Coordinates of C-alpha atoms in Angstrom, one line a residue:
M1 CA 54.2 77.8 81.0
E2 CA 53.0 75.0 83.1
L3 CA 51.0 75.7 86.3
T4 CA 48.9 73.6 88.5
K5 CA 45.1 74.0 88.1
D6 CA 45.0 76.0 91.4
A7 CA 47.8 78.3 90.3
D8 CA 46.1 78.8 86.9
L9 CA 42.8 79.7 88.6
L10 CA 44.5 82.1 91.0
V11 CA 46.5 83.9 88.2
C12 CA 43.3 84.2 86.2
C13 CA 41.4 85.7 89.1
V14 CA 44.3 88.1 89.8
Y15 CA 44.5 89.1 86.2
K16 CA 40.8 89.6 85.9
E17 CA 40.9 92.0 88.9
Y18 CA 43.9 93.8 87.4
L19 CA 42.0 94.4 84.2
S20 CA 38.9 95.5 86.0
R21 CA 41.0 98.0 88.1
R22 CA 42.7 99.3 84.9
K23 CA 39.3 99.7 83.2
N24 CA 38.1 101.8 86.1
G25 CA 41.1 104.1 85.6
M26 CA 43.4 102.9 88.3
P27 CA 47.1 103.4 87.6
K28 CA 49.2 100.3 86.7
R29 CA 51.4 100.6 89.8
Q30 CA 48.3 100.5 92.1
A31 CA 46.3 98.0 90.0
N32 CA 49.0 95.3 90.1
T33 CA 49.2 95.3 93.9
F34 CA 47.2 92.7 95.8
H35 CA 46.8 92.3 99.6
A36 CA 46.8 89.1 101.5
D37 CA 43.0 89.3 101.9
F38 CA 42.4 89.2 98.1
K39 CA 41.3 85.6 98.5
N40 CA 38.4 86.6 100.8
S41 CA 36.9 89.0 98.2
T42 CA 37.2 86.5 95.3
P43 CA 34.4 83.9 95.3
K44 CA 36.2 81.3 93.2
I45 CA 39.0 81.0 95.8
S46 CA 37.5 82.3 99.0
K47 CA 37.0 78.8 100.4
W48 CA 40.6 77.8 100.0
L49 CA 42.6 77.2 103.2
D50 CA 45.0 80.1 103.9
D51 CA 47.9 77.7 103.7
D52 CA 46.9 76.5 100.2
Y53 CA 46.3 80.1 99.1
F54 CA 49.8 81.2 100.2
Y55 CA 51.4 78.0 98.8
T56 CA 49.8 78.7 95.4
I57 CA 51.0 82.3 95.5
G58 CA 54.5 80.8 96.1
E59 CA 54.0 78.7 93.0
L60 CA 53.3 81.9 91.0
R61 CA 56.4 83.5 92.6
R62 CA 58.5 80.6 91.4
A63 CA 57.0 81.0 87.9
G64 CA 58.1 84.6 87.9
F65 CA 54.5 85.9 87.9
V66 CA 54.5 87.7 91.3
R67 CA 56.8 89.3 93.8
V68 CA 55.8 88.6 97.4
F69 CA 56.5 90.8 100.4
L70 CA 56.7 89.9 104.1
D71 CA 53.2 91.1 104.8
H72 CA 51.9 88.7 102.1
T73 CA 51.1 91.5 99.8
F74 CA 52.0 90.6 96.2
V75 CA 52.6 92.4 93.0
I76 CA 52.0 90.9 89.6
T77 CA 55.0 91.2 87.3
D78 CA 55.3 92.4 83.7
H79 CA 56.1 88.8 82.8
C80 CA 52.7 87.8 84.2
I81 CA 50.9 90.5 82.4
I82 CA 52.5 89.7 79.1
Y83 CA 51.7 86.0 79.5
M84 CA 48.1 86.8 80.3
E85 CA 47.7 89.4 77.5
N86 CA 48.9 86.7 75.0
R87 CA 46.7 84.1 76.5
F88 CA 43.5 86.2 76.7
K89 CA 43.7 88.5 73.7
N90 CA 40.1 89.7 74.1
G91 CA 40.8 91.0 77.6
L92 CA 38.3 91.2 80.5
K93 CA 35.3 89.5 78.8
E94 CA 37.4 86.5 77.8
I95 CA 39.0 86.1 81.2
T96 CA 35.6 86.5 82.9
D97 CA 34.2 83.7 80.8
F98 CA 37.1 81.5 81.5
V99 CA 37.1 82.0 85.3
S100 CA 33.3 81.4 85.4
K101 CA 33.8 77.9 84.1
F102 CA 35.8 76.8 87.1
M103 CA 33.8 75.0 89.8
P104 CA 33.0 77.1 92.8

């Protein structure tokens, strides 16, 4: 799967949050749902322009990683989770280390 660097960073941030939610006991159906303001609570992407953020979500949609709703809420798909599970076999620690390497 080829993604732009921005889309790669965004999917990693989303997956990291998903894993954190699951670790804290949140059900999958709730853990895979992200609201439009997710960007504001995520330091690595909080400075992105809204237009760039939503455009990058669109890239993830085109890759089959998310479903997007009219209110800009998005849900990560099973395809995304499988891709990320295979990419980061050691789970939360490995994804946290990877995301921390991106420039702020």
